[in-house]
């Protein structure tokens, strides 16, 4: 008598497996750590949920009057887009309702956001909507997040110390890219994995396991419009890229440019400019999380002087130059940048 073992059905041509869902993957990873208590797993699920809701808003922004400016400015002095504000609200709500997060910092708010969950073990730094200049023109945008275990006692009111721990102290970091497909990429300090959102079943499915960037590449990404403001050595590196016949690709959404270069091999540069002598990008919720992911996928990330993860944090919204990408390309950039000259900005 034939015994019909359940897993035989996986081979049935009419019922192809859908793949590993994010939830199942998180649970599998959690069981790999004997001391894991499930809070970080729940937090990652809360992030994924917020991403689904923001994805829905992004997709139908033009239909429900979610395009255009809010008429307000954020702490950076940048005009806020409606979706910046919506994404900020949605993320705060999901993280607060999830119960694992005691405090949040956001690009869209000056001060620490207290969730009221003082029993929460974690704090989150986030860029709710990255690539704001691309929101209304249907170009890929994203969300960036960075997670720390708090250093203040559980039960007490979180403080700025919980956020200024340094890049190496992140326990998880990731981004969600709202592009031709929606994809969540994250690491909890080991491998980097990507999950593509399948609308038909409302689930993120593992699509890129253990992502590793190529050792080198032929793509460089920077705003050439600012070229004359860059340090002469950065300009020389850009000339080198052109002499090497590298391809220039610049979407203007950090998450999208980073993601492409991570998969294809490339380098993203946002050097200091006259307008932003410290660089434009924010250390705690743009540079640190991408550098944390990058280094685990074989990339390098530097401010031109040191590894981004070694940069001393001293302010919630501090900025930094960012050079991130394939190790050989970042090394070549560093070879062009003499110590001490990196951050000087050309006189007007
Ligand atoms: O328009 P610029 O100066 O090239 O700057 C583009 C960069 O600024 C950003 O839009 C800054 O991020 P936000 O959109 O979250 O403010 C990055 O995504 C992007 O790489
Ligand atoms: Mg951003
Ligand atoms: Mg933003």
Coordinates of C-alpha atoms and ligand atoms in Angstrom, one line a residue:
X1 CA 0.0 0.0 0.0
X2 CA 1.5 3.4 -1.1
X3 CA 2.0 5.9 1.7
X4 CA 1.1 9.4 0.5
X5 CA 3.6 11.7 2.3
X6 CA 2.3 15.3 2.6
X7 CA 5.5 16.9 1.2
X8 CA 5.1 15.0 -2.1
X9 CA 2.4 17.5 -3.0
X10 CA 5.1 20.2 -3.3
X11 CA 6.0 18.8 -6.6
X12 CA 2.5 19.0 -8.0
X13 CA 2.6 21.1 -11.2
X14 CA -0.7 22.8 -10.3
X15 CA 0.4 23.9 -6.9
X16 CA 3.9 25.4 -7.0
X17 CA 5.2 26.5 -3.6
X18 CA 4.8 30.2 -3.1
X19 CA 8.2 30.4 -1.3
X20 CA 9.2 31.5 2.1
X21 CA 7.1 34.3 3.6
X22 CA 8.8 37.0 5.6
X23 CA 6.9 35.9 8.7
X24 CA 8.1 32.3 8.4
X25 CA 11.6 33.5 7.7
X26 CA 11.6 35.7 10.8
X27 CA 10.4 32.7 12.9
X28 CA 13.0 30.4 11.5
X29 CA 15.7 32.9 12.2
X30 CA 14.3 33.5 15.7
X31 CA 14.5 29.8 16.6
X32 CA 18.2 29.9 15.6
X33 CA 18.8 32.0 18.7
X34 CA 18.1 30.2 22.0
X35 CA 17.8 33.5 23.9
X36 CA 15.5 35.2 21.4
X37 CA 12.2 36.3 23.0
X38 CA 10.4 37.3 19.9
X39 CA 10.3 41.1 20.5
X40 CA 12.6 41.9 17.6
X41 CA 10.7 39.5 15.4
X42 CA 7.5 41.3 16.2
X43 CA 9.1 44.6 15.6
X44 CA 10.3 43.5 12.1
X45 CA 6.7 42.4 11.4
X46 CA 5.5 45.8 12.5
X47 CA 7.9 47.5 10.1
X48 CA 6.8 45.2 7.3
X49 CA 3.1 46.0 8.0
X50 CA 3.8 49.8 7.9
X51 CA 5.6 49.2 4.6
X52 CA 2.5 47.5 3.1
X53 CA 0.3 50.4 4.1
X54 CA 2.7 53.0 2.8
X55 CA 3.0 51.0 -0.4
X56 CA -0.7 51.2 -0.8
X57 CA -0.7 55.0 -0.3
X58 CA 2.3 55.5 -2.7
X59 CA 0.6 53.4 -5.4
X60 CA -2.6 55.4 -5.3
X61 CA -1.2 58.8 -4.3
X62 CA -2.4 60.4 -7.5
X63 CA -5.9 59.1 -7.0
X64 CA -6.5 60.2 -3.4
X65 CA -4.8 63.6 -3.5
X66 CA -1.7 62.5 -1.7
X67 CA 0.7 64.2 -4.1
X68 CA 2.3 67.6 -3.6
X69 CA 3.5 69.6 -0.7
X70 CA 2.1 69.8 2.8
X71 CA 2.9 73.5 3.1
X72 CA 5.2 72.7 6.1
X73 CA 8.9 72.2 6.6
X74 CA 10.7 69.5 8.5
X75 CA 13.6 70.0 11.0
X76 CA 16.0 70.0 8.0
X77 CA 14.3 73.0 6.5
X78 CA 13.0 70.9 3.6
X79 CA 9.4 71.3 2.5
X80 CA 7.5 68.3 3.5
X81 CA 5.6 66.3 0.9
X82 CA 2.2 64.9 1.9
X83 CA 3.6 61.4 1.6
X84 CA 6.5 62.3 3.9
X85 CA 3.9 63.2 6.6
X86 CA 1.6 60.2 5.8
X87 CA 4.5 57.8 5.9
X88 CA 5.7 59.3 9.2
X89 CA 2.3 58.9 10.8
X90 CA 1.8 55.3 9.5
X91 CA 5.2 54.2 10.7
X92 CA 4.8 55.8 14.1
X93 CA 1.4 54.2 14.5
X94 CA 2.5 50.7 13.5
X95 CA 5.5 50.8 15.8
X96 CA 3.5 52.2 18.7
X97 CA 0.7 49.7 18.3
X98 CA 3.2 46.9 18.0
X99 CA 4.4 47.5 21.6
X100 CA 8.1 46.7 21.2
X101 CA 9.4 50.2 20.6
X102 CA 9.7 52.8 23.4
X103 CA 10.9 55.7 21.2
X104 CA 11.4 56.7 17.6
X105 CA 13.4 59.4 15.8
X106 CA 12.3 60.5 12.3
X107 CA 13.6 62.7 9.6
X108 CA 10.2 64.5 9.7
X109 CA 10.3 65.4 13.4
X110 CA 12.9 67.4 15.4
X111 CA 12.6 65.6 18.8
X112 CA 12.4 62.1 20.1
X113 CA 9.0 60.6 19.6
X114 CA 7.9 58.7 22.8
X115 CA 5.5 55.9 22.0
X116 CA 4.4 55.5 25.7
X117 CA 5.6 51.8 25.6
X118 CA 8.3 52.3 28.3
X119 CA 8.4 48.5 28.6
X120 CA 9.6 48.4 25.0
X121 CA 13.2 47.2 24.6
X122 CA 13.9 48.9 21.3
X123 CA 14.2 52.3 19.6
X124 CA 13.9 53.0 15.9
X125 CA 15.5 55.7 13.7
X126 CA 13.7 56.1 10.5
X127 CA 13.5 58.0 7.2
X128 CA 9.8 57.4 6.5
X129 CA 10.0 58.4 2.9
X130 CA 13.3 58.6 1.1
X131 CA 13.6 60.2 -2.3
X132 CA 10.9 62.9 -1.6
X133 CA 11.8 64.8 -4.8
X134 CA 10.6 61.7 -6.8
X135 CA 7.3 61.2 -5.1
X136 CA 5.1 63.0 -7.5
X137 CA 6.8 61.8 -10.7
X138 CA 6.3 58.1 -10.2
X139 CA 10.0 57.3 -9.6
X140 CA 11.1 54.7 -7.0
X141 CA 11.1 55.9 -3.4
X142 CA 11.7 54.1 -0.1
X143 CA 11.7 53.9 3.6
X144 CA 14.9 53.4 5.7
X145 CA 15.0 52.1 9.3
X146 CA 17.6 51.4 11.9
X147 CA 16.9 49.5 15.2
X148 CA 18.8 49.6 18.5
X149 CA 18.2 47.8 21.8
X150 CA 17.8 50.6 24.3
X151 CA 20.5 51.4 26.9
X152 CA 18.2 53.2 29.4
X153 CA 16.5 50.9 31.9
X154 CA 13.3 49.2 30.7
X155 CA 10.4 50.9 32.3
X156 CA 12.1 54.3 32.4
X157 CA 11.7 57.1 29.9
X158 CA 13.9 56.7 26.9
X159 CA 16.5 59.4 26.2
X160 CA 18.8 60.6 23.4
X161 CA 21.4 58.1 24.7
X162 CA 19.3 55.3 23.3
X163 CA 19.9 56.8 19.8
X164 CA 23.5 57.9 20.0
X165 CA 25.0 54.5 20.5
X166 CA 27.0 54.4 17.3
X167 CA 26.5 52.5 14.0
X168 CA 28.0 49.2 15.2
X169 CA 25.4 49.0 17.9
X170 CA 22.4 48.6 15.5
X171 CA 20.7 45.2 16.1
X172 CA 18.9 45.4 12.7
X173 CA 18.6 47.8 9.7
X174 CA 16.8 47.8 6.4
X175 CA 14.8 49.6 3.8
X176 CA 11.6 49.1 1.8
X177 CA 11.8 50.1 -1.8
X178 CA 8.6 51.2 -3.5
X179 CA 9.5 50.6 -7.1
X180 CA 8.4 48.5 -10.1
X181 CA 8.0 45.9 -7.3
X182 CA 8.0 46.6 -3.6
X183 CA 10.9 44.9 -1.8
X184 CA 12.0 44.8 1.8
X185 CA 15.7 44.3 2.4
X186 CA 17.1 43.9 5.9
X187 CA 19.7 42.4 8.1
X188 CA 19.9 41.5 11.8
X189 CA 23.7 41.6 11.7
X190 CA 24.3 38.4 9.7
X191 CA 23.2 37.9 6.2
X192 CA 21.2 40.4 4.1
X193 CA 18.0 39.1 2.6
X194 CA 15.3 40.7 0.3
X195 CA 11.6 39.9 0.3
X196 CA 9.4 40.9 -2.6
X197 CA 5.8 41.9 -1.9
X198 CA 3.3 39.7 -3.6
X199 CA 0.1 41.7 -3.9
X200 CA -2.0 38.7 -4.8
X201 CA -1.4 37.1 -1.4
X202 CA -0.5 40.2 0.6
X203 CA 2.8 38.6 1.7
X204 CA 6.5 39.5 1.4
X205 CA 8.3 36.4 -0.1
X206 CA 12.0 35.7 0.1
X207 CA 13.3 36.6 -3.4
X208 CA 17.0 37.3 -2.8
X209 CA 18.7 35.2 -0.1
X210 CA 22.1 36.1 1.4
X211 CA 22.7 39.1 -0.9
X212 CA 26.3 39.8 -1.8
X213 CA 27.5 42.7 -3.9
X214 CA 30.0 42.1 -6.7
X215 CA 33.6 42.9 -5.8
X216 CA 33.6 45.7 -8.3
X217 CA 31.3 47.3 -10.8
X218 CA 30.9 49.9 -13.6
X219 CA 28.1 52.1 -12.3
X220 CA 28.6 55.4 -10.5
X221 CA 25.8 57.4 -8.9
X222 CA 26.1 61.0 -7.9
X223 CA 24.4 64.4 -8.7
X224 CA 26.6 65.6 -11.5
X225 CA 24.8 68.9 -11.2
X226 CA 26.7 69.6 -8.1
X227 CA 30.0 68.6 -9.6
X228 CA 31.7 72.0 -9.4
X229 CA 31.0 72.1 -5.7
X230 CA 32.7 68.9 -4.9
X231 CA 36.3 68.6 -3.6
X232 CA 38.7 68.6 -6.5
X233 CA 39.7 65.0 -5.6
X234 CA 36.1 63.8 -5.8
X235 CA 35.9 65.5 -9.2
X236 CA 39.1 63.7 -10.2
X237 CA 37.5 60.4 -9.2
X238 CA 34.4 61.2 -11.3
X239 CA 36.7 61.9 -14.2
X240 CA 38.3 58.5 -13.5
X241 CA 34.9 56.9 -13.7
X242 CA 34.3 58.5 -17.1
X243 CA 37.7 57.5 -18.4
X244 CA 36.9 53.9 -17.3
X245 CA 33.7 54.2 -19.3
X246 CA 31.6 53.5 -16.2
X247 CA 27.8 54.1 -16.6
X248 CA 26.3 57.1 -14.8
X249 CA 23.0 56.2 -13.1
X250 CA 21.4 58.6 -10.6
X251 CA 17.7 58.2 -9.6
X252 CA 17.9 60.8 -6.9
X253 CA 16.4 58.4 -4.3
X254 CA 19.1 57.1 -2.1
X255 CA 17.4 53.7 -1.4
X256 CA 16.8 53.1 -5.1
X257 CA 20.4 54.0 -6.1
X258 CA 21.8 52.0 -3.3
X259 CA 19.7 48.9 -4.1
X260 CA 20.6 48.9 -7.8
X261 CA 24.3 49.3 -7.0
X262 CA 24.1 46.6 -4.3
X263 CA 22.8 44.1 -6.9
X264 CA 24.8 45.2 -10.0
X265 CA 28.0 46.5 -8.4
X266 CA 28.5 50.3 -8.3
X267 CA 29.2 53.3 -6.1
X268 CA 27.0 56.0 -4.7
X269 CA 28.5 59.3 -3.8
X270 CA 27.0 62.2 -1.9
X271 CA 30.0 64.4 -1.1
X272 CA 30.0 67.7 0.8
X273 CA 28.7 70.6 -1.3
X274 CA 28.6 74.4 -0.8
X275 CA 25.0 74.1 0.4
X276 CA 25.8 71.1 2.7
X277 CA 29.4 71.3 3.8
X278 CA 28.8 68.3 6.1
X279 CA 27.1 66.4 3.3
X280 CA 23.4 66.1 2.8
X281 CA 22.5 62.7 4.1
X282 CA 21.6 62.0 7.7
X283 CA 23.8 59.7 9.7
X284 CA 21.3 58.0 12.0
X285 CA 18.5 57.1 9.6
X286 CA 20.2 57.1 6.2
X287 CA 24.0 56.5 6.4
X288 CA 24.2 54.2 9.4
X289 CA 21.4 51.7 8.3
X290 CA 22.6 51.5 4.7
X291 CA 26.3 51.1 5.9
X292 CA 25.2 48.3 8.3
X293 CA 23.5 46.5 5.4
X294 CA 26.3 47.3 3.0
X295 CA 29.1 45.9 5.1
X296 CA 27.2 42.6 5.6
X297 CA 26.7 42.3 1.8
X298 CA 30.4 42.9 1.1
X299 CA 30.2 46.6 0.3
X300 CA 32.1 49.4 1.9
X301 CA 30.7 52.7 3.3
X302 CA 32.8 55.7 4.2
X303 CA 32.6 59.5 4.7
X304 CA 35.9 59.8 3.0
X305 CA 37.9 59.6 6.2
X306 CA 36.6 56.6 8.1
X307 CA 34.0 53.8 7.9
X308 CA 30.5 55.3 8.3
X309 CA 29.8 52.9 11.2
X310 CA 32.8 54.4 13.1
X311 CA 31.5 57.9 12.9
X312 CA 30.8 59.3 16.3
X313 CA 27.1 60.3 16.7
X314 CA 26.4 63.5 18.5
X315 CA 23.2 64.8 17.1
X316 CA 19.9 63.2 16.1
X317 CA 19.8 64.8 12.7
X318 CA 23.6 65.2 12.0
X319 CA 24.6 64.9 8.4
X320 CA 27.6 63.1 6.8
X321 CA 29.2 62.7 3.4
X322 CA 28.5 59.3 2.0
X323 CA 30.4 57.1 -0.4
X324 CA 29.0 53.6 -0.5
X325 CA 29.3 50.6 -2.8
X326 CA 31.5 47.8 -4.2
X327 CA 34.7 47.5 -2.2
X328 CA 37.1 47.9 -5.1
X329 CA 35.3 51.1 -6.3
X330 CA 35.2 52.6 -2.8
X331 CA 38.9 51.7 -2.4
X332 CA 39.6 53.5 -5.8
X333 CA 37.8 56.5 -4.5
X334 CA 39.8 56.5 -1.3
X335 CA 43.0 56.3 -3.4
X336 CA 41.8 59.5 -5.0
X337 CA 41.0 61.2 -1.7
X338 CA 44.1 62.4 0.2
X339 CA 43.6 62.3 4.0
X340 CA 42.7 65.8 5.3
X341 CA 41.5 67.1 1.9
X342 CA 38.3 65.1 1.7
X343 CA 35.9 67.5 3.4
X344 CA 37.3 70.8 2.1
X345 CA 34.8 72.5 -0.2
X346 CA 36.1 74.5 -3.2
X347 CA 36.0 78.3 -2.6
X348 CA 33.1 80.0 -4.5
Ligands
LIG1 O1 18.5 66.1 -5.1 P1 19.9 65.8 -4.6 O2 20.7 66.9 -4.0 O3 20.7 65.0 -5.6 O4 19.6 64.8 -3.4 C1 19.1 63.5 -3.6 C2 19.3 62.7 -2.3 O5 18.5 63.3 -1.3 C3 17.5 62.4 -0.8 O6 16.3 62.6 -1.4 C4 17.4 62.7 0.7 O7 16.5 61.9 1.3 P2 15.0 62.4 1.6 O8 14.2 62.4 0.4 O9 14.5 61.4 2.6 O10 15.0 63.8 2.3 C5 18.1 61.1 -1.1 O11 17.1 60.1 -1.2 C6 18.8 61.3 -2.5 O12 19.8 60.4 -2.8
LIG2 MG1 16.2 60.1 2.8
LIG3 MG1 12.9 61.3 3.8

